[in-house]
CSV table of C-alpha atoms in Angstrom, one decimal:
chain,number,residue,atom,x,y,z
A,874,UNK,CA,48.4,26.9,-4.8
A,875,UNK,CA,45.9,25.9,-7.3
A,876,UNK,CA,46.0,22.4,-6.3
A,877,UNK,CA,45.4,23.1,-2.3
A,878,UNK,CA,42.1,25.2,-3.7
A,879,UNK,CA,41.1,22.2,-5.9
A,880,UNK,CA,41.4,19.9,-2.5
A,881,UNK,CA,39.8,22.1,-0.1
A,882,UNK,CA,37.2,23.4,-2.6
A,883,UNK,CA,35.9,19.6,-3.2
A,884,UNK,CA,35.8,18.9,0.4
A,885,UNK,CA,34.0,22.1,1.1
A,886,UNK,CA,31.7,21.4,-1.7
A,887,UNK,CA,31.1,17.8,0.1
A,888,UNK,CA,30.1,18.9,3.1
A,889,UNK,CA,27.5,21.5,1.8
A,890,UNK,CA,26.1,18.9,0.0
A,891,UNK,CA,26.0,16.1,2.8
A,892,UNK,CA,24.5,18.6,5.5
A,893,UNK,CA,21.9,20.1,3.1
A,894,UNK,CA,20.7,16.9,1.5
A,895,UNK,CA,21.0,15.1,4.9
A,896,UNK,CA,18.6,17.6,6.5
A,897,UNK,CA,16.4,16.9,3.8
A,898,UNK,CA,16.3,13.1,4.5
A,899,UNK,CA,16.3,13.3,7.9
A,900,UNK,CA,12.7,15.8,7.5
A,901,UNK,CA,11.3,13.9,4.9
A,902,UNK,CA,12.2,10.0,6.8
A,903,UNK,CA,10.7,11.8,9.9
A,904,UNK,CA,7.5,13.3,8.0
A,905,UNK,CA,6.8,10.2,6.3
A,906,UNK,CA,6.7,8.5,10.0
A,907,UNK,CA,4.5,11.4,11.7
A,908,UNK,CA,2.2,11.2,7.8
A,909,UNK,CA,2.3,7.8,6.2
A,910,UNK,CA,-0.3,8.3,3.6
A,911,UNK,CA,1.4,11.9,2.3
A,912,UNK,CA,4.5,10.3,1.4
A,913,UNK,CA,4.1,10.5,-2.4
A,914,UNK,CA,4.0,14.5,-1.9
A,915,UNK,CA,6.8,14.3,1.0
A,916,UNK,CA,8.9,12.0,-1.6
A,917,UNK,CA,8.2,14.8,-4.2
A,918,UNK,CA,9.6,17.6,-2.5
A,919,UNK,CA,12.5,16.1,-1.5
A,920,UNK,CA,13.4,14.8,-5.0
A,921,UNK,CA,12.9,18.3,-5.8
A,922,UNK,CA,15.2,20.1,-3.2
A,923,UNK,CA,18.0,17.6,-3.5
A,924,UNK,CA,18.2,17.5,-7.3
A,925,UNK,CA,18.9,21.7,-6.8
A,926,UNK,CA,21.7,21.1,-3.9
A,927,UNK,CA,23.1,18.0,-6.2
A,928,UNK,CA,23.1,20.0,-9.5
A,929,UNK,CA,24.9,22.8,-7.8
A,930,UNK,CA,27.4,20.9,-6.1
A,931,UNK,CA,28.2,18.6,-9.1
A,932,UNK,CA,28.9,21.9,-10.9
A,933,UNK,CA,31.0,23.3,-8.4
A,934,UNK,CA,32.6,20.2,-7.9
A,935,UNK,CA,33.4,20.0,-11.9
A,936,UNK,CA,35.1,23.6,-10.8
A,937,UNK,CA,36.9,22.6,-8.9
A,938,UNK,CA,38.6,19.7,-11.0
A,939,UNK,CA,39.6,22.2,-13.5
A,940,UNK,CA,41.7,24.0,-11.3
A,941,UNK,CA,43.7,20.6,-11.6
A,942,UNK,CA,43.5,20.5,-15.4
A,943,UNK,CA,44.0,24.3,-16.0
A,944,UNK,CA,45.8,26.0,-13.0
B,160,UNK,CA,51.0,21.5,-2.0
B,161,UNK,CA,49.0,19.3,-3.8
B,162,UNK,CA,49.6,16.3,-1.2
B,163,UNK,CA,48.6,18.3,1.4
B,164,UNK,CA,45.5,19.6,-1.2
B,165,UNK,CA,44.6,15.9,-1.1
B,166,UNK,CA,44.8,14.8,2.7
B,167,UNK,CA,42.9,17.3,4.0
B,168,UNK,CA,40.3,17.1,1.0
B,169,UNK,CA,39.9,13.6,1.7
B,170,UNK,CA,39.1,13.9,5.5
B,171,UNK,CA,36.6,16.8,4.7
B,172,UNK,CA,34.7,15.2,2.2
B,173,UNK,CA,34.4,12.1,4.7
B,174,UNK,CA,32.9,14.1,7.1
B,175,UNK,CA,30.7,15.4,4.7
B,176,UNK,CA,29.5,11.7,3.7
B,177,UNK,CA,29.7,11.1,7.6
B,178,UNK,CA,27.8,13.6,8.8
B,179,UNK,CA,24.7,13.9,5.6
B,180,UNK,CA,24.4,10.2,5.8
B,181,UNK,CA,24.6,9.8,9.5
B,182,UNK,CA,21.5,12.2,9.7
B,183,UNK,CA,19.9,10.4,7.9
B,184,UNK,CA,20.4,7.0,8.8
B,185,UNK,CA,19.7,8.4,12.6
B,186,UNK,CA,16.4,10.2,11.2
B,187,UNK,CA,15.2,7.2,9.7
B,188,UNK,CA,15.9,4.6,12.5
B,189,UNK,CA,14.1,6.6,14.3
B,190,UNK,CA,11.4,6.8,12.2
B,191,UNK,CA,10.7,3.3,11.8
B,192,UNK,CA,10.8,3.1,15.1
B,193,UNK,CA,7.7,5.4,15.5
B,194,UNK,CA,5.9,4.0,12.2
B,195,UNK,CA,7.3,0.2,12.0
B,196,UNK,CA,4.3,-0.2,9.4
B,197,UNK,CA,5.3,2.8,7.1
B,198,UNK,CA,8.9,1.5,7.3
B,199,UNK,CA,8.9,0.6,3.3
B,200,UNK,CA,8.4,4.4,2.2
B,201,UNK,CA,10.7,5.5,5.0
B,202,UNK,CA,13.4,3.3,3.2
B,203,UNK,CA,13.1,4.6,0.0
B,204,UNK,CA,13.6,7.8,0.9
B,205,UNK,CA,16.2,7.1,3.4
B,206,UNK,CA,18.1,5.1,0.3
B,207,UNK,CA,17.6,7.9,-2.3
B,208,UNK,CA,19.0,10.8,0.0
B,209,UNK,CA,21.8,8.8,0.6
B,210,UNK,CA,22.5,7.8,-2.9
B,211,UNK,CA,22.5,11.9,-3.9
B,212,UNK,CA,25.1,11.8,-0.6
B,213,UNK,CA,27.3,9.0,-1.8
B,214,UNK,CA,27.4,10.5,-5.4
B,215,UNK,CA,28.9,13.7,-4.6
B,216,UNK,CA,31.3,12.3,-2.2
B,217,UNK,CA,32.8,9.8,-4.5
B,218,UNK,CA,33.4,12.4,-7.1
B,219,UNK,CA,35.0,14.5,-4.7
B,220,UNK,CA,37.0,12.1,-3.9
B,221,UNK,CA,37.9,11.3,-6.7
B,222,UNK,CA,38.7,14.7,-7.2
B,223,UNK,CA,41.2,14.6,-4.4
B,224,UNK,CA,42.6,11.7,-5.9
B,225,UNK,CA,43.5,13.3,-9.1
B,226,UNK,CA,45.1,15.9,-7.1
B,227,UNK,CA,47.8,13.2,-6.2
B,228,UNK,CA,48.6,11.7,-9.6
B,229,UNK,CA,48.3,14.6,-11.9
B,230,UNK,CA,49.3,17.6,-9.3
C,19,UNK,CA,54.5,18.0,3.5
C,20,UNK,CA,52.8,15.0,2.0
C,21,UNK,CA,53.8,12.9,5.6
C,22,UNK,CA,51.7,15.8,7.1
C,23,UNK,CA,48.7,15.7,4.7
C,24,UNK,CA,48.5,11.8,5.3
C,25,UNK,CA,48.5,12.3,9.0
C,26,UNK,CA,45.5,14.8,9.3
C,27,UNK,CA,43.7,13.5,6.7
C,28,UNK,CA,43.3,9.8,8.3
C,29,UNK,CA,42.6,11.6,11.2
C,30,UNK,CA,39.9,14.0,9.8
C,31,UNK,CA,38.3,10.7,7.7
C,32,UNK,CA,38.2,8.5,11.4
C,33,UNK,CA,36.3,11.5,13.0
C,34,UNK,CA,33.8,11.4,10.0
C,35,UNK,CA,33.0,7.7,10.3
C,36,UNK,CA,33.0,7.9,14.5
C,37,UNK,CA,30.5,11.1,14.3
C,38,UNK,CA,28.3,9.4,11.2
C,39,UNK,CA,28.3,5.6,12.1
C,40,UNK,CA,27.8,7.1,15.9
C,41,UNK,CA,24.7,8.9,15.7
C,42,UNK,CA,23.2,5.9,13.4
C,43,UNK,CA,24.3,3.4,16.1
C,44,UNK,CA,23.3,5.6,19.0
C,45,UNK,CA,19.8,6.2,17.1
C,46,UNK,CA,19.6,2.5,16.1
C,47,UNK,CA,19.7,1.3,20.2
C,48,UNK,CA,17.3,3.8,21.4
C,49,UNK,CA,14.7,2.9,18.5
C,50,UNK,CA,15.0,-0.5,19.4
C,51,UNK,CA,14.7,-0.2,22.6
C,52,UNK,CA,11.4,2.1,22.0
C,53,UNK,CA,10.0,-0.2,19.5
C,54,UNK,CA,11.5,-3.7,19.8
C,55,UNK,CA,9.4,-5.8,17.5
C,56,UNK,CA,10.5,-3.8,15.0
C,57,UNK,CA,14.5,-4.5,15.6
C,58,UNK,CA,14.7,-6.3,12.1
C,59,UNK,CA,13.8,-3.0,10.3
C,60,UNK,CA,15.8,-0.8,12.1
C,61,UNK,CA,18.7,-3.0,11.8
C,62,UNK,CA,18.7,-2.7,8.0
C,63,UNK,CA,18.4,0.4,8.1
C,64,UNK,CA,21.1,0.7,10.4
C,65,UNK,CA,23.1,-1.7,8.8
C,66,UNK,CA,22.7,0.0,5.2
C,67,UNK,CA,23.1,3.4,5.7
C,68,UNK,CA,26.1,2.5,8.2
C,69,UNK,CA,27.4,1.0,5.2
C,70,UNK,CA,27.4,3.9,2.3
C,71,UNK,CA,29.4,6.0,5.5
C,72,UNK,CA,32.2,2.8,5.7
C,73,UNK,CA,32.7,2.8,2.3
C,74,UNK,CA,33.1,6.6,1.3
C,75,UNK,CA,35.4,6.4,4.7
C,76,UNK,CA,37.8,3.5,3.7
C,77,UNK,CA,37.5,5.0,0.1
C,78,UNK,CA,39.6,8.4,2.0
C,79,UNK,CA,41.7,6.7,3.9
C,80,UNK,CA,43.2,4.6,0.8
C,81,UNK,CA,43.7,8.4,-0.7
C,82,UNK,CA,45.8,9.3,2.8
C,83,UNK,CA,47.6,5.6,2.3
C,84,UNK,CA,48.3,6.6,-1.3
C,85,UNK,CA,49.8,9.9,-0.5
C,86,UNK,CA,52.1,7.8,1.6
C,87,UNK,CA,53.3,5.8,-1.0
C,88,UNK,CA,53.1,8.1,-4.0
C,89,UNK,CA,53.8,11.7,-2.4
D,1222,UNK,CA,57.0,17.0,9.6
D,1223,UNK,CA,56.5,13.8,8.8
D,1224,UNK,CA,56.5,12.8,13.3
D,1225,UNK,CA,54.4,16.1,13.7
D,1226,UNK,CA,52.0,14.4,11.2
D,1227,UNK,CA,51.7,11.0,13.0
D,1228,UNK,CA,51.6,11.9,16.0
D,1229,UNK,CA,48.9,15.0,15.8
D,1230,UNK,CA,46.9,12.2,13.5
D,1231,UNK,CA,46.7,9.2,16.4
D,1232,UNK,CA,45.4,11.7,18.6
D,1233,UNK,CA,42.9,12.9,16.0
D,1234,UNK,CA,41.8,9.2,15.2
D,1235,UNK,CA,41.5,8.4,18.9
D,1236,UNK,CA,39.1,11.4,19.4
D,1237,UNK,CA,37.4,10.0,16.6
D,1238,UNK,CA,37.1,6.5,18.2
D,1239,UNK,CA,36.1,7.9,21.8
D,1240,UNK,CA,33.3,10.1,20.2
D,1241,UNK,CA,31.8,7.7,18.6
D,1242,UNK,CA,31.6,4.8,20.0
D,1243,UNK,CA,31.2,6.5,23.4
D,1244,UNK,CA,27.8,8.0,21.8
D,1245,UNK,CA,26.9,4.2,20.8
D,1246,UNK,CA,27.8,2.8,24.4
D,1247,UNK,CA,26.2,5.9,26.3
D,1248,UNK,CA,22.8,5.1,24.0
D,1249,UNK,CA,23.3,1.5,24.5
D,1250,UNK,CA,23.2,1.5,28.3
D,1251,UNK,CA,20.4,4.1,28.3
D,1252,UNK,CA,17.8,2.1,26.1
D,1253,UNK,CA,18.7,-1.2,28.1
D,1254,UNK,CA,17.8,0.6,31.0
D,1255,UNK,CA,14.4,1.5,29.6
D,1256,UNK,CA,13.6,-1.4,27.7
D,1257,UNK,CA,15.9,-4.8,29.9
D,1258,UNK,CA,14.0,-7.2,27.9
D,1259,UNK,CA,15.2,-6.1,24.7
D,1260,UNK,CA,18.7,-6.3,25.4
D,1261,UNK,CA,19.5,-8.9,22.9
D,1262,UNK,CA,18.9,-7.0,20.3
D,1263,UNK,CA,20.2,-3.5,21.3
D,1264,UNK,CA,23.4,-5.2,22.2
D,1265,UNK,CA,23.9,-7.0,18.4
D,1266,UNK,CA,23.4,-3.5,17.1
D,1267,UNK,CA,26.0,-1.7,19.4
D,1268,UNK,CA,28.2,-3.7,18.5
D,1269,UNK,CA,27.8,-4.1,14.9
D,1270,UNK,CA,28.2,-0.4,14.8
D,1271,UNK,CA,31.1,0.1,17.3
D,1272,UNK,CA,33.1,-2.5,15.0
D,1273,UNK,CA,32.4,-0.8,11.8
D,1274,UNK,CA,34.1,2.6,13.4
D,1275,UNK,CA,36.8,0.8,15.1
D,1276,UNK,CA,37.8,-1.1,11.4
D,1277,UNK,CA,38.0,2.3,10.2
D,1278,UNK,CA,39.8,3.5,12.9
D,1279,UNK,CA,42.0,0.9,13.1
D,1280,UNK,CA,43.5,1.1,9.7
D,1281,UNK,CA,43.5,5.4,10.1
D,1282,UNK,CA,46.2,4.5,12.9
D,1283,UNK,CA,47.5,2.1,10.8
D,1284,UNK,CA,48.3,5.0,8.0
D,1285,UNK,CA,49.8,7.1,10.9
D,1286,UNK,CA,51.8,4.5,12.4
D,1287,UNK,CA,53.5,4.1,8.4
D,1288,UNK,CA,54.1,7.2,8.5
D,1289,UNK,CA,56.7,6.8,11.7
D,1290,UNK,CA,58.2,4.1,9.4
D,1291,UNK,CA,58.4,4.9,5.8
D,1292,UNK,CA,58.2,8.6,6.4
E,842,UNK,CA,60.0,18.3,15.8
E,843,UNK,CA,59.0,14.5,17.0
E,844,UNK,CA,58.9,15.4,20.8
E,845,UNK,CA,56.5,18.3,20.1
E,846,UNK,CA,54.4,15.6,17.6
E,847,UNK,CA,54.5,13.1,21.2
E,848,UNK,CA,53.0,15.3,23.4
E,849,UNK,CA,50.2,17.0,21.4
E,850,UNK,CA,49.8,13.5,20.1
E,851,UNK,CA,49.5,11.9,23.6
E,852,UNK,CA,47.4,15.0,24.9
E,853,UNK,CA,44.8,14.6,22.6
E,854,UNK,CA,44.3,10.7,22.4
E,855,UNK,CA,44.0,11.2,26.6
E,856,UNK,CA,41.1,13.6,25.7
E,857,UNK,CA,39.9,11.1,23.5
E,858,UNK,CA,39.5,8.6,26.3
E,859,UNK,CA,37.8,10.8,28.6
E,860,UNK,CA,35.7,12.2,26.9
E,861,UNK,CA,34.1,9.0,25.3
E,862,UNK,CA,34.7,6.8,28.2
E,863,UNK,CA,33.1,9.2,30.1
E,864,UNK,CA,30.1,9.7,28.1
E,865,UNK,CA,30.0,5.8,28.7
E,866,UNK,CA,30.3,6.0,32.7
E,867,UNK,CA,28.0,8.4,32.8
E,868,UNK,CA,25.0,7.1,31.0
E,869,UNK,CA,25.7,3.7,32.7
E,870,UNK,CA,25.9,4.9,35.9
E,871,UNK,CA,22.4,7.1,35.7
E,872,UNK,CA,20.9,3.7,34.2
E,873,UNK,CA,21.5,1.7,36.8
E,874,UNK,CA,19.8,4.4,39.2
E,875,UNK,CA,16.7,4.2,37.0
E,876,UNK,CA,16.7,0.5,36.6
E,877,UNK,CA,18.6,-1.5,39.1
E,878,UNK,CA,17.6,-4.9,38.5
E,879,UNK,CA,19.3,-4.8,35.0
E,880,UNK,CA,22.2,-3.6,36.2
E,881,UNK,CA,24.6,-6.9,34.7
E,882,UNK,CA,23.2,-6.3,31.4
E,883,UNK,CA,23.9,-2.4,31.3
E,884,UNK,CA,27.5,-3.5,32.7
E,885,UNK,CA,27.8,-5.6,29.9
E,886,UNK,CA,27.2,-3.1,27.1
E,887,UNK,CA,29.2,-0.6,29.3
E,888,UNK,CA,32.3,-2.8,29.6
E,889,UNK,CA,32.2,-3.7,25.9
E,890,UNK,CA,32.2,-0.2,24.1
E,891,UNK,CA,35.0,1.2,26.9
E,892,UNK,CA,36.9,-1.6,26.0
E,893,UNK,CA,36.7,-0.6,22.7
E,894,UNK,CA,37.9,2.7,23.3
E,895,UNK,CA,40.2,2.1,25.5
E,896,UNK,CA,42.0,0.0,22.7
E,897,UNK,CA,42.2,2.4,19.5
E,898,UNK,CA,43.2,4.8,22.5
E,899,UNK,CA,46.4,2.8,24.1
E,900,UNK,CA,47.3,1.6,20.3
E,901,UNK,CA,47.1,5.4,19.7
E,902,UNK,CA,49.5,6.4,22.4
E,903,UNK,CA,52.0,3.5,21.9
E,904,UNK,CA,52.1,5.5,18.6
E,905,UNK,CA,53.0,8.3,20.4
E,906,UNK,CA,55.5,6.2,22.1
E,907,UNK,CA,57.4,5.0,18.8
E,908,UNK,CA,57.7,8.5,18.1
E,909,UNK,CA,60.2,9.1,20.8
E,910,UNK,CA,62.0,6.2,20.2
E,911,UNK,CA,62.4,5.8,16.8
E,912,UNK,CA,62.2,10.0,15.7
């Protein structure tokens, strides 16, 4: 049981992480297009907001591979 | 368990690399197309969004790949 | 049970790359075909974000071949 | 289990395929209808993309058609 | 077991088909209407990517096939 929560937690974990930083990109590629010469401040809010959803999801991800070592 | 644990881990975190990455890469052709002359600072962000992307994936993965030898 | 996992998971990790490297290719015509002197950029990006989805993709499916041989 | 497992995965990778490539084609046509002279070029990027999801599909049917075999 | 795997298998990988090779039909027949003197070059792209569809989909269903046969 531990091991099908370790599987489908990492996948889950995937996904939050691909749709949230992929919205980011796809706003701050499109921004940049609509407001070339902002694009150091665009750039520097999305560093910003996908550094948070990365950090989270690396440590939930790490969660999930100790099920495998502990459960 | 665990085999199935890794399967269906593996498909989800694809279509979490699938999805996040395809957004972006549709996001940014798109804004090239709109700013060809900003394309340079669309890239870079395009890139770095789907570097953060690519990281969590692999790790998930790799992850799921545990699953199999070790569960 | 691992037979099973192999099955849905290749089938999950083929949606992911169809829906990802769709909507890049799908975005990558219409951009050209809005701003054709600027193919060559959109093509790279195309080409390179394309890329990072292929490779998390075959990355999977070498999991679901593993569980194959190893489960 | 392990026939349940092949054949629900073809049909999943097929979906895959269809999806996909059908978004590529139905883009494809679309922007050479709006922009004939630039056919060239949409054409080398619909098909770049619709090979990179058929590799990958390809070798998902692959993994399900082992499964009729080894399994 | 293997004739229940057969015809969900085969039932989804028709969807498959139809639904991309209709996205296909459709966008190629409504770009014909709006440009009618590129009509060979929007057949081209239109053949090519149904083509492509149509052979993940038939290598799916001999799949199917095998699984009669062999399970």
């Amino acid at each position: 049981m531990g091991l099908l929560a370790a599987g489908i937690g990492a996948g889950i974990v995937a996904i939050a992480a691909g749709l949230g930083i992929g919205m980011i990109g796809k706003a701050a590629t499109e921004s940049i297009a609509r407001q070339p010469e902002a694009s150091g401040d665009i750039r520097g809010a999305m560093l910003l907001t996908s550094v948070f959803i990365e950090g989270v999801a690396l440590f939930c991800a790490v969660i999930c591979a100790l099920i495998i070592f502990l459960g």
